[in-house]
């Protein structure tokens, strides 16, 4: 059992008193906020949030834990991950830390090892870690070149069902867009995604066929009732403008489903006028953007014997102020695209604040791993604190932003339906028989 800073009452009805909540993640509670933080008592009854009351005003007869101004967050939404790739670095590490090195290493590992048993073992390990950290909603991209699409989506379907009471899972088919030229493959992929209730994805690249690829993708998505989540412009090349092409394709095809674009790194390398026009189109098309600050800072602008010159992330603030829905996420975990990470949204949030300068002010920053993230993937019922919602909460001893962002919050408490879970993380040794010691 992990060491926690407190133990909530083991009662059907109890109070978390004198809690500090991120106001952006709280619904139906109007009170003065300081740096986006509000003070409240939370009444939990039979696994649900019964009431959100002014601090110190909950009925005195109820069992309680006094948080002494410690923070309470909703469970997290981590909406761009790669559960199928996780933890393969021990078998095939990235030889030089570059994007090309990652592509080659993953392809070699996938072709040699990605059986159903292998994918399931690594996926389960990752989910156990995410659950222990306090995550309740995950979207994963699944490498979907044939025959892997059938193997991984079958495994995902089984895992999603097994985890349905702990983590809500969504899956996106990830494939190079040029593979769509094989009509039989693409038709089979769409059929699998529809059957498994997934999303269509893909990696966009500048090419003469890009318009045809996007139109074909959106037409297939519309005909099959599928949303779309793409990997876009994960490069430092300012000539990469597929984000603009995606927005234009959404408008041209009058696509009514949800569209999400991950990465969008090259937008930050373009001149102001070019970037401004693209941001406007993205907002008009209703495309959401996910930034992956840890992975992109790891891969982007990496050249031998040269210090990186930029941070690798998209124009996050400019997109947000233009009305684009934005969030951040973990991305890869201990694989050739990112050698580190543990699917911990607290780590992602802390690093995003530093890398993207989400501070000064921090008032609404918590939204990027809670409400905004859940909204983007169509789960407005999750990752927020509201009366009647499940008491899926993460409790911290930190009382203010400086305390929260200065330590990893290893002593946090995770409640699921009002009950404290075991936060013990799986031992990496469990993977030795899968990926090697």
PDB file of N, CA, C and O in Angstrom, residues 86-118:
ATOM      1  N   UNK A  86       3.523   0.907 -25.142  1.00  0.00           N
ATOM      2  CA  UNK A  86       4.130   1.144 -23.843  1.00  0.00           C
ATOM      3  C   UNK A  86       5.151   0.108 -23.416  1.00  0.00           C
ATOM      4  O   UNK A  86       4.953  -1.097 -23.579  1.00  0.00           O
ATOM      5  N   UNK A  87       6.291   0.595 -22.895  1.00  0.00           N
ATOM      6  CA  UNK A  87       7.291  -0.220 -22.191  1.00  0.00           C
ATOM      7  C   UNK A  87       8.123  -1.119 -23.112  1.00  0.00           C
ATOM      8  O   UNK A  87       8.742  -2.077 -22.621  1.00  0.00           O
ATOM      9  N   UNK A  88       8.197  -0.821 -24.392  1.00  0.00           N
ATOM     10  CA  UNK A  88       8.985  -1.680 -25.291  1.00  0.00           C
ATOM     11  C   UNK A  88      10.433  -1.234 -25.414  1.00  0.00           C
ATOM     12  O   UNK A  88      11.227  -1.879 -26.106  1.00  0.00           O
ATOM     13  N   UNK A  89      10.825  -0.148 -24.756  1.00  0.00           N
ATOM     14  CA  UNK A  89      12.203   0.338 -24.897  1.00  0.00           C
ATOM     15  C   UNK A  89      13.238  -0.694 -24.480  1.00  0.00           C
ATOM     16  O   UNK A  89      14.353  -0.710 -25.009  1.00  0.00           O
ATOM     17  N   UNK A  90      12.875  -1.563 -23.519  1.00  0.00           N
ATOM     18  CA  UNK A  90      13.825  -2.592 -23.087  1.00  0.00           C
ATOM     19  C   UNK A  90      14.152  -3.556 -24.225  1.00  0.00           C
ATOM     20  O   UNK A  90      15.240  -4.128 -24.265  1.00  0.00           O
ATOM     21  N   UNK A  91      13.215  -3.730 -25.144  1.00  0.00           N
ATOM     22  CA  UNK A  91      13.437  -4.616 -26.290  1.00  0.00           C
ATOM     23  C   UNK A  91      14.046  -3.876 -27.468  1.00  0.00           C
ATOM     24  O   UNK A  91      14.959  -4.376 -28.130  1.00  0.00           O
ATOM     25  N   UNK A  92      13.512  -2.697 -27.767  1.00  0.00           N
ATOM     26  CA  UNK A  92      13.993  -1.920 -28.903  1.00  0.00           C
ATOM     27  C   UNK A  92      14.005  -0.440 -28.525  1.00  0.00           C
ATOM     28  O   UNK A  92      13.007   0.263 -28.699  1.00  0.00           O
ATOM     29  N   UNK A  93      15.113   0.009 -28.014  1.00  0.00           N
ATOM     30  CA  UNK A  93      15.254   1.415 -27.648  1.00  0.00           C
ATOM     31  C   UNK A  93      15.506   2.258 -28.882  1.00  0.00           C
ATOM     32  O   UNK A  93      15.979   1.781 -29.912  1.00  0.00           O
ATOM     33  N   UNK A  94      15.165   3.526 -28.773  1.00  0.00           N
ATOM     34  CA  UNK A  94      15.492   4.493 -29.826  1.00  0.00           C
ATOM     35  C   UNK A  94      17.004   4.678 -29.828  1.00  0.00           C
ATOM     36  O   UNK A  94      17.586   5.081 -28.819  1.00  0.00           O
ATOM     37  N   UNK A  95      17.702   4.412 -30.936  1.00  0.00           N
ATOM     38  CA  UNK A  95      19.159   4.454 -30.921  1.00  0.00           C
ATOM     39  C   UNK A  95      19.753   5.851 -30.759  1.00  0.00           C
ATOM     40  O   UNK A  95      20.873   5.999 -30.258  1.00  0.00           O
ATOM     41  N   UNK A  96      18.980   6.885 -31.165  1.00  0.00           N
ATOM     42  CA  UNK A  96      19.550   8.239 -31.118  1.00  0.00           C
ATOM     43  C   UNK A  96      18.571   9.298 -30.617  1.00  0.00           C
ATOM     44  O   UNK A  96      18.890  10.487 -30.621  1.00  0.00           O
ATOM     45  N   UNK A  97      17.396   8.889 -30.194  1.00  0.00           N
ATOM     46  CA  UNK A  97      16.424   9.842 -29.664  1.00  0.00           C
ATOM     47  C   UNK A  97      15.681  10.641 -30.708  1.00  0.00           C
ATOM     48  O   UNK A  97      14.934  11.556 -30.360  1.00  0.00           O
ATOM     49  N   UNK A  98      15.848  10.307 -31.978  1.00  0.00           N
ATOM     50  CA  UNK A  98      15.200  11.071 -33.038  1.00  0.00           C
ATOM     51  C   UNK A  98      13.852  10.464 -33.412  1.00  0.00           C
ATOM     52  O   UNK A  98      13.535   9.319 -33.069  1.00  0.00           O
ATOM     53  N   UNK A  99      13.066  11.229 -34.163  1.00  0.00           N
ATOM     54  CA  UNK A  99      11.771  10.751 -34.636  1.00  0.00           C
ATOM     55  C   UNK A  99      11.948   9.563 -35.574  1.00  0.00           C
ATOM     56  O   UNK A  99      11.229   8.559 -35.473  1.00  0.00           O
ATOM     57  N   UNK A 100      12.921   9.648 -36.463  1.00  0.00           N
ATOM     58  CA  UNK A 100      13.184   8.540 -37.380  1.00  0.00           C
ATOM     59  C   UNK A 100      13.627   7.295 -36.626  1.00  0.00           C
ATOM     60  O   UNK A 100      13.201   6.180 -36.928  1.00  0.00           O
ATOM     61  N   UNK A 101      14.472   7.483 -35.634  1.00  0.00           N
ATOM     62  CA  UNK A 101      14.909   6.362 -34.819  1.00  0.00           C
ATOM     63  C   UNK A 101      13.749   5.697 -34.106  1.00  0.00           C
ATOM     64  O   UNK A 101      13.694   4.465 -33.979  1.00  0.00           O
ATOM     65  N   UNK A 102      12.770   6.507 -33.668  1.00  0.00           N
ATOM     66  CA  UNK A 102      11.590   5.966 -33.002  1.00  0.00           C
ATOM     67  C   UNK A 102      10.742   5.150 -33.969  1.00  0.00           C
ATOM     68  O   UNK A 102      10.296   4.045 -33.647  1.00  0.00           O
ATOM     69  N   UNK A 103      10.517   5.690 -35.153  1.00  0.00           N
ATOM     70  CA  UNK A 103       9.720   4.972 -36.154  1.00  0.00           C
ATOM     71  C   UNK A 103      10.328   3.606 -36.463  1.00  0.00           C
ATOM     72  O   UNK A 103       9.628   2.586 -36.503  1.00  0.00           O
ATOM     73  N   UNK A 104      11.629   3.589 -36.697  1.00  0.00           N
ATOM     74  CA  UNK A 104      12.304   2.342 -37.063  1.00  0.00           C
ATOM     75  C   UNK A 104      12.257   1.331 -35.923  1.00  0.00           C
ATOM     76  O   UNK A 104      12.011   0.138 -36.142  1.00  0.00           O
ATOM     77  N   UNK A 105      12.490   1.801 -34.692  1.00  0.00           N
ATOM     78  CA  UNK A 105      12.513   0.890 -33.544  1.00  0.00           C
ATOM     79  C   UNK A 105      11.135   0.291 -33.280  1.00  0.00           C
ATOM     80  O   UNK A 105      11.005  -0.906 -33.000  1.00  0.00           O
ATOM     81  N   UNK A 106      10.092   1.115 -33.381  1.00  0.00           N
ATOM     82  CA  UNK A 106       8.743   0.613 -33.158  1.00  0.00           C
ATOM     83  C   UNK A 106       8.344  -0.380 -34.240  1.00  0.00           C
ATOM     84  O   UNK A 106       7.755  -1.432 -33.950  1.00  0.00           O
ATOM     85  N   UNK A 107       8.652  -0.064 -35.480  1.00  0.00           N
ATOM     86  CA  UNK A 107       8.306  -0.984 -36.560  1.00  0.00           C
ATOM     87  C   UNK A 107       8.982  -2.338 -36.364  1.00  0.00           C
ATOM     88  O   UNK A 107       8.342  -3.403 -36.493  1.00  0.00           O
ATOM     89  N   UNK A 108      10.252  -2.331 -36.009  1.00  0.00           N
ATOM     90  CA  UNK A 108      10.982  -3.579 -35.788  1.00  0.00           C
ATOM     91  C   UNK A 108      10.371  -4.372 -34.643  1.00  0.00           C
ATOM     92  O   UNK A 108      10.168  -5.588 -34.734  1.00  0.00           O
ATOM     93  N   UNK A 109      10.047  -3.674 -33.550  1.00  0.00           N
ATOM     94  CA  UNK A 109       9.469  -4.355 -32.392  1.00  0.00           C
ATOM     95  C   UNK A 109       8.076  -4.887 -32.697  1.00  0.00           C
ATOM     96  O   UNK A 109       7.736  -6.021 -32.325  1.00  0.00           O
ATOM     97  N   UNK A 110       7.273  -4.086 -33.377  1.00  0.00           N
ATOM     98  CA  UNK A 110       5.902  -4.511 -33.694  1.00  0.00           C
ATOM     99  C   UNK A 110       5.907  -5.771 -34.559  1.00  0.00           C
ATOM    100  O   UNK A 110       5.174  -6.733 -34.285  1.00  0.00           O
ATOM    101  N   UNK A 111       6.709  -5.772 -35.605  1.00  0.00           N
ATOM    102  CA  UNK A 111       6.725  -6.909 -36.518  1.00  0.00           C
ATOM    103  C   UNK A 111       7.263  -8.176 -35.859  1.00  0.00           C
ATOM    104  O   UNK A 111       6.879  -9.287 -36.221  1.00  0.00           O
ATOM    105  N   UNK A 112       8.095  -8.014 -34.850  1.00  0.00           N
ATOM    106  CA  UNK A 112       8.700  -9.179 -34.192  1.00  0.00           C
ATOM    107  C   UNK A 112       7.900  -9.688 -32.999  1.00  0.00           C
ATOM    108  O   UNK A 112       7.928 -10.886 -32.705  1.00  0.00           O
ATOM    109  N   UNK A 113       7.164  -8.793 -32.307  1.00  0.00           N
ATOM    110  CA  UNK A 113       6.669  -9.177 -30.984  1.00  0.00           C
ATOM    111  C   UNK A 113       5.193  -8.927 -30.699  1.00  0.00           C
ATOM    112  O   UNK A 113       4.672  -9.490 -29.725  1.00  0.00           O
ATOM    113  N   UNK A 114       4.484  -8.122 -31.476  1.00  0.00           N
ATOM    114  CA  UNK A 114       3.176  -7.655 -31.027  1.00  0.00           C
ATOM    115  C   UNK A 114       2.073  -8.682 -31.241  1.00  0.00           C
ATOM    116  O   UNK A 114       1.138  -8.487 -32.022  1.00  0.00           O
ATOM    117  N   UNK A 115       2.159  -9.771 -30.527  1.00  0.00           N
ATOM    118  CA  UNK A 115       1.071 -10.740 -30.477  1.00  0.00           C
ATOM    119  C   UNK A 115      -0.017 -10.204 -29.556  1.00  0.00           C
ATOM    120  O   UNK A 115       0.180  -9.209 -28.832  1.00  0.00           O
ATOM    121  N   UNK A 116      -1.158 -10.876 -29.539  1.00  0.00           N
ATOM    122  CA  UNK A 116      -2.235 -10.472 -28.636  1.00  0.00           C
ATOM    123  C   UNK A 116      -1.772 -10.520 -27.179  1.00  0.00           C
ATOM    124  O   UNK A 116      -2.060  -9.609 -26.391  1.00  0.00           O
ATOM    125  N   UNK A 117      -1.040 -11.562 -26.812  1.00  0.00           N
ATOM    126  CA  UNK A 117      -0.588 -11.708 -25.427  1.00  0.00           C
ATOM    127  C   UNK A 117       0.386 -10.602 -25.045  1.00  0.00           C
ATOM    128  O   UNK A 117       0.334 -10.063 -23.925  1.00  0.00           O
ATOM    129  N   UNK A 118       1.271 -10.247 -25.958  1.00  0.00           N
ATOM    130  CA  UNK A 118       2.256  -9.197 -25.687  1.00  0.00           C
ATOM    131  C   UNK A 118       1.568  -7.851 -25.506  1.00  0.00           C
ATOM    132  O   UNK A 118       1.840  -7.125 -24.528  1.00  0.00           O
TER     133      UNK A 118
END
